[in-house]
Amino acid sequence: MDVLVCVFYVVPALIMAGATLTAVTVVHRSRAMGRAWNSGLTAEARCLRSYTTIGGGGDTSVSTTLHHVYEFMTRDGRTIRVEESNGPATVVEGDIVTVHYTAERPQRATAHAPRRGLLAAGTVFVVVFCAVVVLICAGFMVGFHEFSSAWDSAWKAQG
């Protein structure tokens, strides 16, 4: 198979895999956050550290992400330390916040306030966007296959 033809199948397949992985990750994180909110277990956590990471640059846009490290004690007396991204910029080291967690996985606690509607809307948006990307890539691959088959048939008929 020609290298150029292979690229027209491999690149869309990689994009499809990335979109699918993104959708699965977002759904998984959304469900974990929903479970923490629905568990009814909360604790007071102290912000141990707050820091920012920077991504991108060069030819791409620069993005910053705010991270917080929280420590809290579960109802059964375990001390848990969690790191969470995209928290409020008003929380600084030493602040006390409420975290929501599940008894089974307290290390997946969240300090984000329950906003179920916003969480559901964001999750649906990302999943639909990823599905559209997958469909466009699949359509491109099918279209390219049809085009290349027709081209090969026409080429063989001439020669």
mmCIF file with all atom_site columns, C-alpha atoms in Angstrom:
data_model
loop_
_atom_site.group_PDB
_atom_site.id
_atom_site.type_symbol
_atom_site.label_atom_id
_atom_site.label_alt_id
_atom_site.label_comp_id
_atom_site.label_asym_id
_atom_site.label_entity_id
_atom_site.label_seq_id
_atom_site.pdbx_PDB_ins_code
_atom_site.Cartn_x
_atom_site.Cartn_y
_atom_site.Cartn_z
_atom_site.occupancy
_atom_site.B_iso_or_equiv
_atom_site.pdbx_formal_charge
_atom_site.auth_seq_id
_atom_site.auth_comp_id
_atom_site.auth_asym_id
_atom_site.auth_atom_id
_atom_site.pdbx_PDB_model_num
ATOM 1   C CA . MET A 1 1   ? 0.000   0.000  0.000   1.00 0.00 ? 1   MET A CA 1
ATOM 2   C CA . ASP A 1 2   ? 1.312   3.423  -0.925  1.00 0.00 ? 2   ASP A CA 1
ATOM 3   C CA . VAL A 1 3   ? 2.631   5.480  2.003   1.00 0.00 ? 3   VAL A CA 1
ATOM 4   C CA . LEU A 1 4   ? 0.367   8.418  1.141   1.00 0.00 ? 4   LEU A CA 1
ATOM 5   C CA . VAL A 1 5   ? -2.674  6.135  1.071   1.00 0.00 ? 5   VAL A CA 1
ATOM 6   C CA . CYS A 1 6   ? -1.667  4.672  4.429   1.00 0.00 ? 6   CYS A CA 1
ATOM 7   C CA . VAL A 1 7   ? -1.500  8.187  5.909   1.00 0.00 ? 7   VAL A CA 1
ATOM 8   C CA . PHE A 1 8   ? -5.070  8.869  4.781   1.00 0.00 ? 8   PHE A CA 1
ATOM 9   C CA . TYR A 1 9   ? -6.198  5.914  6.895   1.00 0.00 ? 9   TYR A CA 1
ATOM 10  C CA . VAL A 1 10  ? -3.771  6.051  9.839   1.00 0.00 ? 10  VAL A CA 1
ATOM 11  C CA . VAL A 1 11  ? -4.081  9.761  10.682  1.00 0.00 ? 11  VAL A CA 1
ATOM 12  C CA . PRO A 1 12  ? -7.908  9.772  10.853  1.00 0.00 ? 12  PRO A CA 1
ATOM 13  C CA . ALA A 1 13  ? -7.793  6.526  12.850  1.00 0.00 ? 13  ALA A CA 1
ATOM 14  C CA . LEU A 1 14  ? -5.422  8.144  15.377  1.00 0.00 ? 14  LEU A CA 1
ATOM 15  C CA . ILE A 1 15  ? -7.664  11.201 15.604  1.00 0.00 ? 15  ILE A CA 1
ATOM 16  C CA . MET A 1 16  ? -10.652 8.904  16.179  1.00 0.00 ? 16  MET A CA 1
ATOM 17  C CA . ALA A 1 17  ? -8.775  7.051  18.920  1.00 0.00 ? 17  ALA A CA 1
ATOM 18  C CA . GLY A 1 18  ? -7.839  10.336 20.603  1.00 0.00 ? 18  GLY A CA 1
ATOM 19  C CA . ALA A 1 19  ? -11.419 11.615 20.461  1.00 0.00 ? 19  ALA A CA 1
ATOM 20  C CA . THR A 1 20  ? -12.744 8.348  21.870  1.00 0.00 ? 20  THR A CA 1
ATOM 21  C CA . LEU A 1 21  ? -10.184 8.378  24.689  1.00 0.00 ? 21  LEU A CA 1
ATOM 22  C CA . THR A 1 22  ? -11.093 11.990 25.489  1.00 0.00 ? 22  THR A CA 1
ATOM 23  C CA . ALA A 1 23  ? -14.803 11.147 25.672  1.00 0.00 ? 23  ALA A CA 1
ATOM 24  C CA . VAL A 1 24  ? -14.181 8.131  27.904  1.00 0.00 ? 24  VAL A CA 1
ATOM 25  C CA . THR A 1 25  ? -11.929 10.167 30.220  1.00 0.00 ? 25  THR A CA 1
ATOM 26  C CA . VAL A 1 26  ? -14.468 12.986 30.536  1.00 0.00 ? 26  VAL A CA 1
ATOM 27  C CA . VAL A 1 27  ? -17.325 10.573 31.261  1.00 0.00 ? 27  VAL A CA 1
ATOM 28  C CA . HIS A 1 28  ? -15.202 8.714  33.833  1.00 0.00 ? 28  HIS A CA 1
ATOM 29  C CA . ARG A 1 29  ? -14.224 11.948 35.619  1.00 0.00 ? 29  ARG A CA 1
ATOM 30  C CA . SER A 1 30  ? -17.799 13.225 35.496  1.00 0.00 ? 30  SER A CA 1
ATOM 31  C CA . ARG A 1 31  ? -19.139 10.034 37.054  1.00 0.00 ? 31  ARG A CA 1
ATOM 32  C CA . ALA A 1 32  ? -16.475 10.115 39.788  1.00 0.00 ? 32  ALA A CA 1
ATOM 33  C CA . MET A 1 33  ? -17.335 13.716 40.630  1.00 0.00 ? 33  MET A CA 1
ATOM 34  C CA . GLY A 1 34  ? -21.061 12.920 40.642  1.00 0.00 ? 34  GLY A CA 1
ATOM 35  C CA . ARG A 1 35  ? -20.492 9.957  42.962  1.00 0.00 ? 35  ARG A CA 1
ATOM 36  C CA . ALA A 1 36  ? -18.503 12.154 45.348  1.00 0.00 ? 36  ALA A CA 1
ATOM 37  C CA . TRP A 1 37  ? -21.263 14.768 45.391  1.00 0.00 ? 37  TRP A CA 1
ATOM 38  C CA . ASN A 1 38  ? -24.001 12.156 45.842  1.00 0.00 ? 38  ASN A CA 1
ATOM 39  C CA . SER A 1 39  ? -22.231 10.201 48.591  1.00 0.00 ? 39  SER A CA 1
ATOM 40  C CA . GLY A 1 40  ? -23.122 12.732 51.273  1.00 0.00 ? 40  GLY A CA 1
ATOM 41  C CA . LEU A 1 41  ? -19.628 12.470 52.760  1.00 0.00 ? 41  LEU A CA 1
ATOM 42  C CA . THR A 1 42  ? -17.876 15.779 53.262  1.00 0.00 ? 42  THR A CA 1
ATOM 43  C CA . ALA A 1 43  ? -14.876 16.925 55.222  1.00 0.00 ? 43  ALA A CA 1
ATOM 44  C CA . GLU A 1 44  ? -13.000 20.104 55.919  1.00 0.00 ? 44  GLU A CA 1
ATOM 45  C CA . ALA A 1 45  ? -9.754  20.120 53.974  1.00 0.00 ? 45  ALA A CA 1
ATOM 46  C CA . ARG A 1 46  ? -6.797  22.428 54.242  1.00 0.00 ? 46  ARG A CA 1
ATOM 47  C CA . CYS A 1 47  ? -5.181  23.719 51.078  1.00 0.00 ? 47  CYS A CA 1
ATOM 48  C CA . LEU A 1 48  ? -1.534  22.712 51.429  1.00 0.00 ? 48  LEU A CA 1
ATOM 49  C CA . ARG A 1 49  ? -0.329  24.071 48.138  1.00 0.00 ? 49  ARG A CA 1
ATOM 50  C CA . SER A 1 50  ? -1.541  26.051 45.167  1.00 0.00 ? 50  SER A CA 1
ATOM 51  C CA . TYR A 1 51  ? 0.391   26.215 41.908  1.00 0.00 ? 51  TYR A CA 1
ATOM 52  C CA . THR A 1 52  ? -0.048  26.901 38.215  1.00 0.00 ? 52  THR A CA 1
ATOM 53  C CA . THR A 1 53  ? 1.144   24.912 35.230  1.00 0.00 ? 53  THR A CA 1
ATOM 54  C CA . ILE A 1 54  ? 1.598   26.412 31.796  1.00 0.00 ? 54  ILE A CA 1
ATOM 55  C CA . GLY A 1 55  ? 1.086   24.513 28.568  1.00 0.00 ? 55  GLY A CA 1
ATOM 56  C CA . GLY A 1 56  ? 1.501   25.356 24.927  1.00 0.00 ? 56  GLY A CA 1
ATOM 57  C CA . GLY A 1 57  ? 3.590   28.178 23.554  1.00 0.00 ? 57  GLY A CA 1
ATOM 58  C CA . GLY A 1 58  ? 5.536   28.532 20.358  1.00 0.00 ? 58  GLY A CA 1
ATOM 59  C CA . ASP A 1 59  ? 3.033   28.097 17.541  1.00 0.00 ? 59  ASP A CA 1
ATOM 60  C CA . THR A 1 60  ? 0.157   27.152 19.866  1.00 0.00 ? 60  THR A CA 1
ATOM 61  C CA . SER A 1 61  ? -1.799  29.203 22.348  1.00 0.00 ? 61  SER A CA 1
ATOM 62  C CA . VAL A 1 62  ? -0.621  29.281 25.934  1.00 0.00 ? 62  VAL A CA 1
ATOM 63  C CA . SER A 1 63  ? -2.919  27.832 28.590  1.00 0.00 ? 63  SER A CA 1
ATOM 64  C CA . THR A 1 64  ? -2.574  27.916 32.344  1.00 0.00 ? 64  THR A CA 1
ATOM 65  C CA . THR A 1 65  ? -4.095  25.491 34.821  1.00 0.00 ? 65  THR A CA 1
ATOM 66  C CA . LEU A 1 66  ? -4.469  26.201 38.521  1.00 0.00 ? 66  LEU A CA 1
ATOM 67  C CA . HIS A 1 67  ? -3.866  23.217 40.829  1.00 0.00 ? 67  HIS A CA 1
ATOM 68  C CA . HIS A 1 68  ? -4.595  22.793 44.532  1.00 0.00 ? 68  HIS A CA 1
ATOM 69  C CA . VAL A 1 69  ? -3.336  20.150 46.936  1.00 0.00 ? 69  VAL A CA 1
ATOM 70  C CA . TYR A 1 70  ? -5.777  19.444 49.781  1.00 0.00 ? 70  TYR A CA 1
ATOM 71  C CA . GLU A 1 71  ? -5.463  17.306 52.886  1.00 0.00 ? 71  GLU A CA 1
ATOM 72  C CA . PHE A 1 72  ? -8.403  16.068 54.950  1.00 0.00 ? 72  PHE A CA 1
ATOM 73  C CA . MET A 1 73  ? -9.364  13.358 57.392  1.00 0.00 ? 73  MET A CA 1
ATOM 74  C CA . THR A 1 74  ? -12.051 10.829 56.486  1.00 0.00 ? 74  THR A CA 1
ATOM 75  C CA . ARG A 1 75  ? -14.737 9.786  58.941  1.00 0.00 ? 75  ARG A CA 1
ATOM 76  C CA . ASP A 1 76  ? -12.803 6.598  59.682  1.00 0.00 ? 76  ASP A CA 1
ATOM 77  C CA . GLY A 1 77  ? -9.692  8.622  60.630  1.00 0.00 ? 77  GLY A CA 1
ATOM 78  C CA . ARG A 1 78  ? -7.529  8.240  57.514  1.00 0.00 ? 78  ARG A CA 1
ATOM 79  C CA . THR A 1 79  ? -5.570  11.275 56.355  1.00 0.00 ? 79  THR A CA 1
ATOM 80  C CA . ILE A 1 80  ? -5.973  11.777 52.617  1.00 0.00 ? 80  ILE A CA 1
ATOM 81  C CA . ARG A 1 81  ? -4.099  14.143 50.327  1.00 0.00 ? 81  ARG A CA 1
ATOM 82  C CA . VAL A 1 82  ? -5.587  14.965 46.918  1.00 0.00 ? 82  VAL A CA 1
ATOM 83  C CA . GLU A 1 83  ? -4.580  17.186 44.042  1.00 0.00 ? 83  GLU A CA 1
ATOM 84  C CA . GLU A 1 84  ? -7.245  18.850 41.946  1.00 0.00 ? 84  GLU A CA 1
ATOM 85  C CA . SER A 1 85  ? -7.001  21.094 38.910  1.00 0.00 ? 85  SER A CA 1
ATOM 86  C CA . ASN A 1 86  ? -9.139  24.010 37.784  1.00 0.00 ? 86  ASN A CA 1
ATOM 87  C CA . GLY A 1 87  ? -10.157 25.064 41.270  1.00 0.00 ? 87  GLY A CA 1
ATOM 88  C CA . PRO A 1 88  ? -11.093 28.597 42.281  1.00 0.00 ? 88  PRO A CA 1
ATOM 89  C CA . ALA A 1 89  ? -8.310  31.172 42.126  1.00 0.00 ? 89  ALA A CA 1
ATOM 90  C CA . THR A 1 90  ? -9.491  32.588 45.452  1.00 0.00 ? 90  THR A CA 1
ATOM 91  C CA . VAL A 1 91  ? -8.315  29.501 47.382  1.00 0.00 ? 91  VAL A CA 1
ATOM 92  C CA . VAL A 1 92  ? -4.764  29.917 48.649  1.00 0.00 ? 92  VAL A CA 1
ATOM 93  C CA . GLU A 1 93  ? -2.452  27.912 50.888  1.00 0.00 ? 93  GLU A CA 1
ATOM 94  C CA . GLY A 1 94  ? -3.869  27.538 54.383  1.00 0.00 ? 94  GLY A CA 1
ATOM 95  C CA . ASP A 1 95  ? -7.516  28.021 53.383  1.00 0.00 ? 95  ASP A CA 1
ATOM 96  C CA . ILE A 1 96  ? -10.124 25.546 54.593  1.00 0.00 ? 96  ILE A CA 1
ATOM 97  C CA . VAL A 1 97  ? -12.527 24.191 51.980  1.00 0.00 ? 97  VAL A CA 1
ATOM 98  C CA . THR A 1 98  ? -15.221 21.528 51.950  1.00 0.00 ? 98  THR A CA 1
ATOM 99  C CA . VAL A 1 99  ? -14.403 18.393 49.975  1.00 0.00 ? 99  VAL A CA 1
ATOM 100 C CA . HIS A 1 100 ? -16.871 15.756 48.827  1.00 0.00 ? 100 HIS A CA 1
ATOM 101 C CA . TYR A 1 101 ? -15.672 12.164 48.699  1.00 0.00 ? 101 TYR A CA 1
ATOM 102 C CA . THR A 1 102 ? -16.814 8.554  48.620  1.00 0.00 ? 102 THR A CA 1
ATOM 103 C CA . ALA A 1 103 ? -15.964 6.071  51.363  1.00 0.00 ? 103 ALA A CA 1
ATOM 104 C CA . GLU A 1 104 ? -14.562 3.623  48.781  1.00 0.00 ? 104 GLU A CA 1
ATOM 105 C CA . ARG A 1 105 ? -12.261 6.114  47.065  1.00 0.00 ? 105 ARG A CA 1
ATOM 106 C CA . PRO A 1 106 ? -11.558 9.156  49.215  1.00 0.00 ? 106 PRO A CA 1
ATOM 107 C CA . GLN A 1 107 ? -8.451  9.886  47.124  1.00 0.00 ? 107 GLN A CA 1
ATOM 108 C CA . ARG A 1 108 ? -10.839 11.020 44.371  1.00 0.00 ? 108 ARG A CA 1
ATOM 109 C CA . ALA A 1 109 ? -12.301 13.789 46.522  1.00 0.00 ? 109 ALA A CA 1
ATOM 110 C CA . THR A 1 110 ? -13.338 17.058 44.947  1.00 0.00 ? 110 THR A CA 1
ATOM 111 C CA . ALA A 1 111 ? -13.479 20.568 46.348  1.00 0.00 ? 111 ALA A CA 1
ATOM 112 C CA . HIS A 1 112 ? -15.660 21.702 43.472  1.00 0.00 ? 112 HIS A CA 1
ATOM 113 C CA . ALA A 1 113 ? -19.108 22.728 44.703  1.00 0.00 ? 113 ALA A CA 1
ATOM 114 C CA . PRO A 1 114 ? -21.955 20.531 43.423  1.00 0.00 ? 114 PRO A CA 1
ATOM 115 C CA . ARG A 1 115 ? -23.130 21.859 40.070  1.00 0.00 ? 115 ARG A CA 1
ATOM 116 C CA . ARG A 1 116 ? -24.798 18.820 38.570  1.00 0.00 ? 116 ARG A CA 1
ATOM 117 C CA . GLY A 1 117 ? -26.466 20.639 35.673  1.00 0.00 ? 117 GLY A CA 1
ATOM 118 C CA . LEU A 1 118 ? -23.251 22.287 34.560  1.00 0.00 ? 118 LEU A CA 1
ATOM 119 C CA . LEU A 1 119 ? -21.355 19.008 34.918  1.00 0.00 ? 119 LEU A CA 1
ATOM 120 C CA . ALA A 1 120 ? -23.957 17.138 32.839  1.00 0.00 ? 120 ALA A CA 1
ATOM 121 C CA . ALA A 1 121 ? -24.052 19.848 30.173  1.00 0.00 ? 121 ALA A CA 1
ATOM 122 C CA . GLY A 1 122 ? -20.271 19.951 29.893  1.00 0.00 ? 122 GLY A CA 1
ATOM 123 C CA . THR A 1 123 ? -20.027 16.181 29.698  1.00 0.00 ? 123 THR A CA 1
ATOM 124 C CA . VAL A 1 124 ? -22.713 15.955 27.011  1.00 0.00 ? 124 VAL A CA 1
ATOM 125 C CA . PHE A 1 125 ? -21.031 18.726 25.015  1.00 0.00 ? 125 PHE A CA 1
ATOM 126 C CA . VAL A 1 126 ? -17.633 17.000 25.063  1.00 0.00 ? 126 VAL A CA 1
ATOM 127 C CA . VAL A 1 127 ? -19.103 13.584 24.192  1.00 0.00 ? 127 VAL A CA 1
ATOM 128 C CA . VAL A 1 128 ? -21.139 15.014 21.293  1.00 0.00 ? 128 VAL A CA 1
ATOM 129 C CA . PHE A 1 129 ? -18.125 16.966 20.028  1.00 0.00 ? 129 PHE A CA 1
ATOM 130 C CA . CYS A 1 130 ? -15.957 13.829 20.161  1.00 0.00 ? 130 CYS A CA 1
ATOM 131 C CA . ALA A 1 131 ? -18.676 11.823 18.392  1.00 0.00 ? 131 ALA A CA 1
ATOM 132 C CA . VAL A 1 132 ? -18.803 14.426 15.608  1.00 0.00 ? 132 VAL A CA 1
ATOM 133 C CA . VAL A 1 133 ? -15.015 14.248 15.240  1.00 0.00 ? 133 VAL A CA 1
ATOM 134 C CA . VAL A 1 134 ? -15.193 10.447 14.996  1.00 0.00 ? 134 VAL A CA 1
ATOM 135 C CA . LEU A 1 135 ? -17.992 10.616 12.404  1.00 0.00 ? 135 LEU A CA 1
ATOM 136 C CA . ILE A 1 136 ? -16.117 13.193 10.308  1.00 0.00 ? 136 ILE A CA 1
ATOM 137 C CA . CYS A 1 137 ? -12.972 11.045 10.360  1.00 0.00 ? 137 CYS A CA 1
ATOM 138 C CA . ALA A 1 138 ? -14.939 7.901  9.472   1.00 0.00 ? 138 ALA A CA 1
ATOM 139 C CA . GLY A 1 139 ? -16.675 9.764  6.656   1.00 0.00 ? 139 GLY A CA 1
ATOM 140 C CA . PHE A 1 140 ? -13.338 11.018 5.389   1.00 0.00 ? 140 PHE A CA 1
ATOM 141 C CA . MET A 1 141 ? -11.907 7.498  5.405   1.00 0.00 ? 141 MET A CA 1
ATOM 142 C CA . VAL A 1 142 ? -14.932 6.058  3.584   1.00 0.00 ? 142 VAL A CA 1
ATOM 143 C CA . GLY A 1 143 ? -14.893 8.926  1.083   1.00 0.00 ? 143 GLY A CA 1
ATOM 144 C CA . PHE A 1 144 ? -11.189 8.495  0.444   1.00 0.00 ? 144 PHE A CA 1
ATOM 145 C CA . HIS A 1 145 ? -11.648 4.759  -0.028  1.00 0.00 ? 145 HIS A CA 1
ATOM 146 C CA . GLU A 1 146 ? -14.443 5.330  -2.557  1.00 0.00 ? 146 GLU A CA 1
ATOM 147 C CA . PHE A 1 147 ? -12.397 7.959  -4.389  1.00 0.00 ? 147 PHE A CA 1
ATOM 148 C CA . SER A 1 148 ? -9.237  5.846  -4.512  1.00 0.00 ? 148 SER A CA 1
ATOM 149 C CA . SER A 1 149 ? -11.213 2.773  -5.675  1.00 0.00 ? 149 SER A CA 1
ATOM 150 C CA . ALA A 1 150 ? -12.831 4.784  -8.472  1.00 0.00 ? 150 ALA A CA 1
ATOM 151 C CA . TRP A 1 151 ? -9.455  6.269  -9.400  1.00 0.00 ? 151 TRP A CA 1
ATOM 152 C CA . ASP A 1 152 ? -7.837  2.805  -9.522  1.00 0.00 ? 152 ASP A CA 1
ATOM 153 C CA . SER A 1 153 ? -10.680 1.465  -11.687 1.00 0.00 ? 153 SER A CA 1
ATOM 154 C CA . ALA A 1 154 ? -10.404 4.375  -14.106 1.00 0.00 ? 154 ALA A CA 1
ATOM 155 C CA . TRP A 1 155 ? -6.591  4.040  -14.223 1.00 0.00 ? 155 TRP A CA 1
ATOM 156 C CA . LYS A 1 156 ? -6.768  0.292  -14.947 1.00 0.00 ? 156 LYS A CA 1
ATOM 157 C CA . ALA A 1 157 ? -9.422  0.819  -17.653 1.00 0.00 ? 157 ALA A CA 1
ATOM 158 C CA . GLN A 1 158 ? -7.133  3.265  -19.472 1.00 0.00 ? 158 GLN A CA 1
ATOM 159 C CA . GLY A 1 159 ? -4.009  1.142  -19.227 1.00 0.00 ? 159 GLY A CA 1
#
